Every structure is written in C-alpha cells, then in structure tokens.
XYZ file of C-alpha atoms in Angstrom:
255
model
C 65.550 44.910 61.852
C 66.057 46.510 66.227
C 70.189 44.794 65.725
C 70.418 46.310 61.938
C 68.848 49.747 63.104
C 70.833 49.859 66.910
C 74.366 49.466 64.815
C 73.799 51.582 62.207
C 72.530 54.400 64.895
C 75.869 53.382 66.984
C 78.248 54.559 63.443
C 76.400 56.939 63.359
C 76.863 58.566 66.653
C 80.628 58.202 65.902
C 80.609 60.183 62.490
C 79.003 62.935 64.095
C 81.263 62.673 66.946
C 84.095 62.840 65.359
C 85.623 59.850 66.625
C 85.687 58.512 64.045
C 86.741 58.857 60.372
C 84.309 58.382 57.473
C 86.544 55.204 55.603
C 86.005 53.295 59.380
C 82.676 53.770 59.236
C 82.102 52.490 55.123
C 84.624 49.346 56.038
C 81.988 48.946 59.709
C 78.789 49.213 57.576
C 80.207 47.182 55.083
C 81.232 43.844 57.069
C 78.176 44.414 58.860
C 75.318 43.900 56.112
C 77.380 43.001 52.898
C 75.445 39.767 53.491
C 72.145 40.918 54.014
C 70.399 42.700 50.961
C 67.712 44.510 53.902
C 70.820 46.084 55.134
C 72.727 46.995 51.963
C 70.015 49.690 52.173
C 70.486 50.131 55.699
C 74.181 50.760 54.369
C 73.860 53.336 51.873
C 71.378 55.532 54.198
C 73.291 55.686 57.368
C 76.751 55.962 55.130
C 74.809 59.407 53.286
C 73.176 60.519 57.224
C 76.486 59.585 58.998
C 78.126 62.115 56.375
C 75.897 64.839 56.563
C 75.781 64.822 59.999
C 79.642 64.109 60.133
C 80.324 67.812 57.348
C 78.166 69.578 59.519
C 80.475 70.116 62.875
C 84.188 71.232 63.151
C 86.376 69.480 63.821
C 87.958 70.554 67.954
C 90.082 73.163 68.102
C 93.753 72.295 68.852
C 94.754 74.497 72.518
C 97.315 76.955 72.431
C 100.805 75.662 72.152
C 101.998 78.772 75.381
C 105.233 76.859 74.962
C 107.104 78.883 72.128
C 105.093 81.398 72.583
C 106.675 82.135 75.783
C 110.121 81.141 74.137
C 109.996 83.763 71.807
C 109.119 86.122 73.861
C 111.821 85.304 76.534
C 115.528 87.179 75.661
C 117.935 85.709 77.422
C 119.204 88.853 79.501
C 123.213 88.220 78.684
C 121.865 89.247 74.360
C 120.304 92.772 75.272
C 123.430 94.566 75.672
C 121.931 98.259 75.042
C 119.891 100.091 77.897
C 117.586 102.408 76.410
C 118.381 105.317 78.504
C 116.023 108.094 76.971
C 113.153 107.759 74.392
C 113.287 110.928 71.570
C 109.193 112.242 71.454
C 109.888 114.092 69.097
C 111.172 112.561 66.213
C 108.353 113.130 64.011
C 106.091 110.173 62.569
C 107.978 110.830 59.106
C 111.861 110.416 59.740
C 114.024 108.890 57.319
C 117.370 109.488 58.789
C 118.883 110.456 61.520
C 123.088 112.110 62.019
C 125.100 112.818 65.240
C 127.408 115.865 65.941
C 130.390 116.094 67.927
C 128.255 117.307 71.011
C 126.031 114.300 69.754
C 123.366 116.128 69.399
C 120.704 113.732 66.307
C 119.719 115.340 63.851
C 116.172 114.205 61.905
C 115.389 113.988 58.308
C 111.494 113.877 57.079
C 109.030 114.815 55.551
C 108.513 119.138 57.821
C 112.800 118.951 57.700
C 114.783 118.394 59.866
C 114.362 118.305 63.594
C 117.861 118.543 66.712
C 117.515 117.023 68.929
C 120.171 117.038 71.955
C 121.357 114.512 73.355
C 118.471 113.940 76.833
C 116.224 113.324 73.755
C 114.600 117.440 74.054
C 114.063 119.124 70.998
C 116.090 121.321 70.338
C 115.112 123.154 66.869
C 113.323 123.095 64.145
C 113.863 124.090 60.095
C 112.253 123.256 56.583
C 113.562 122.056 53.614
C 112.786 123.044 50.378
C 110.933 119.480 49.710
C 111.135 116.187 53.080
C 114.347 115.050 53.006
C 114.995 112.167 52.290
C 118.838 111.962 53.685
C 121.241 113.263 56.446
C 124.975 113.976 57.079
C 126.392 117.049 59.878
C 130.053 117.079 58.586
C 132.999 118.079 61.253
C 132.543 121.871 60.246
C 129.338 122.076 62.506
C 127.660 122.318 58.456
C 124.797 119.965 57.919
C 124.539 118.581 54.618
C 120.676 117.494 53.409
C 119.888 115.992 50.708
C 116.278 116.409 48.888
C 115.402 113.538 46.142
C 117.411 115.144 43.688
C 118.995 118.421 44.947
C 121.428 118.971 48.141
C 120.952 121.416 50.768
C 123.649 123.363 53.189
C 123.293 124.349 56.376
C 125.144 126.192 59.739
C 124.063 124.363 63.061
C 122.333 127.075 63.379
C 119.252 125.755 60.506
C 120.626 129.954 58.487
C 120.908 127.539 54.127
C 124.239 128.202 53.437
C 124.017 126.799 49.952
C 122.432 124.258 47.796
C 123.292 122.215 44.496
C 122.428 119.819 42.443
C 120.488 119.284 39.096
C 118.226 116.542 38.478
C 119.061 113.893 35.285
C 121.082 110.493 34.487
C 123.987 111.822 33.383
C 127.515 111.865 35.188
C 126.983 114.350 38.247
C 123.256 115.180 38.252
C 120.025 113.763 40.608
C 118.182 111.062 39.854
C 116.804 109.668 43.728
C 119.170 110.228 46.250
C 118.663 108.011 49.430
C 122.182 108.245 51.472
C 124.667 110.889 52.811
C 128.466 110.655 53.774
C 130.689 113.897 55.105
C 134.633 113.571 55.512
C 135.501 117.925 54.761
C 136.482 118.809 52.451
C 134.591 115.888 51.039
C 130.749 114.953 50.420
C 130.035 111.688 49.329
C 125.539 111.723 47.446
C 124.348 108.121 46.935
C 122.302 107.885 44.147
C 119.618 105.091 43.634
C 118.138 106.596 40.641
C 121.599 106.631 39.237
C 123.317 103.675 40.640
C 126.490 105.026 41.894
C 127.900 107.768 43.763
C 128.927 110.993 43.899
C 131.555 112.690 45.405
C 131.777 116.593 45.527
C 134.158 119.299 47.470
C 132.164 120.347 50.605
C 131.596 124.149 48.113
C 129.606 121.583 45.362
C 131.663 120.721 42.793
C 131.726 118.006 40.952
C 134.718 115.588 41.143
C 133.663 112.334 40.088
C 131.070 109.509 39.837
C 132.112 106.463 41.591
C 130.632 102.179 40.903
C 128.610 104.174 37.857
C 128.992 101.103 35.369
C 131.945 101.531 33.457
C 132.110 98.955 30.683
C 134.887 99.606 29.176
C 136.904 101.027 32.389
C 136.405 97.161 33.411
C 133.846 99.399 36.159
C 129.923 96.647 36.209
C 128.419 99.262 37.974
C 125.881 98.371 41.428
C 122.528 96.943 41.636
C 120.334 99.161 42.885
C 116.857 97.134 42.314
C 115.353 99.710 45.384
C 116.131 102.637 46.102
C 118.621 101.985 49.474
C 121.367 102.485 48.186
C 123.959 103.833 50.917
C 127.828 105.157 51.760
C 129.591 106.166 54.286
C 133.581 107.650 55.306
C 135.454 105.064 57.050
C 138.330 106.858 59.168
C 140.864 106.323 57.048
C 138.496 108.816 54.282
C 138.203 106.084 52.094
C 134.570 105.311 51.342
C 132.301 102.203 52.468
C 128.998 101.113 50.013
C 126.053 98.643 49.938
C 125.253 97.141 46.983
C 121.878 95.804 47.330
C 120.962 93.587 44.306
C 124.182 92.008 44.919
C 123.753 92.065 48.924
C 127.252 92.840 49.445
C 129.250 95.914 50.725
C 131.892 97.412 48.735
C 135.220 98.981 50.496
C 136.459 101.801 48.162
C 139.834 104.364 47.833
C 137.534 107.856 47.147
C-alpha cells in the first residue's frame, strides 16, 4: 500500500506541474495498478485528483516573438523614397479631401469648410461652406470647386463665393451623394456615388452630360459603387480617369 501511495503521488505531481498529459498519466496509472483490486480504487481517485489539480493551473506563457516584431519595425532605408519636410498641423481633425493649386498651396476640405495652407504648412485662410465639404478641386484659373453632399459651390482664391449649382435627385444631372471632383477648365467632372456616375458640367454650371451612367440600350453597363468611394481625375490630354469600386478597377475614358 505504501508503494501504491508513492506512485500515485508522483503521477499527481506530474499532472499539477504540467509535465504530463492526461492521457499519459492515465496509461501510466492503468499499467501500474491493473492487476490489483485495491489499485483500481486508487486509480480512480488519483485520476480525479490529478484532473482537478491540472485544470486549476494555466499552462506557462509563451515568450514574445521579438524576432518578428523587429522585422516589422525595421524598414530598409532604400525602400523609403520620400522625406517628410513639413507637417501641416492646421488641417483639422475632420479633413476629407485635399487639392493643390499651381503655387503649391494646399486646400483641405472638411466640416468647417475649406482651409488653405501654404507650401510651408502655415495656415493662410479659412472659409465656411454651406455644409460639410466632402471633395475639392482647384482649377487653372484659381477657382476652388467644393462639393457638398448634394451641391457644388465655386469660390475665388480669396474665399469669396462665385456661384453654386446642383439639384438633389436621381435623374440625369442631379446629385445624390457627391464623393469626388476633377477640374480641367472649362470642364468640371463630379463623381456621384449615389447615382453611380460622373456628371460633366461646364465651369459656369451648364450641364453637359452623364458619363458611365448605366444604360443597357446604349451598351453602357454602368459602375458598381457599393460604398461612397467613386472618384475621378483628368489626364493631361483632357481625358477622364475614374474608379469602378465594385469591380476593383480603374477606367480611362474620353470626356
């Protein structure tokens, strides 16, 4: 009986110390006591006690993988092709889009309206729009085109409003949810995520036509826009580049 107690205690110690699995301990005890009636009773008691002791103690923690962390945090200098020279701290916490003019001034669209910073990052000018500004573009003339959710406003370089246009709706030329602007004066292109197309206007607000609006009769499949990230820009030759978010591609079209 003394031998029986000694072996059982060793098995329980291994369970509690985490140096043996439940299956290994069970096999060890079974092989030791299978021929003894008294041992069978001790076997049951030992297994229950060892299981309780083992469940109450968590496995030892794994050391952190510092090697992989070092790889992530270390970027070869040859892969960095830029150098931060100025950090514009006056852009605002709710900035949505940015644009540059020919002089290198930065125009930031956001909730208060438009903020203008010079090439050194200094805040030069701020003006309010009639609603949160969601997109912005600057023309060759210096005019600043600001898109609201369902309206387009045009300002001079000093922030004075020149004109505005836009009508909310789902019909041709109407605005549902603006998300991008591209200007190549006298042409103005407005990306409308809600209507899934690009509106083409003249710089005075006259409507020219819709681009990429779905039209099965004309063989136009339209754009897939599951989220408000439709955008566009103009190429140097005056053609139009636009996103097709749902198909995960970029299209190049004549204006």
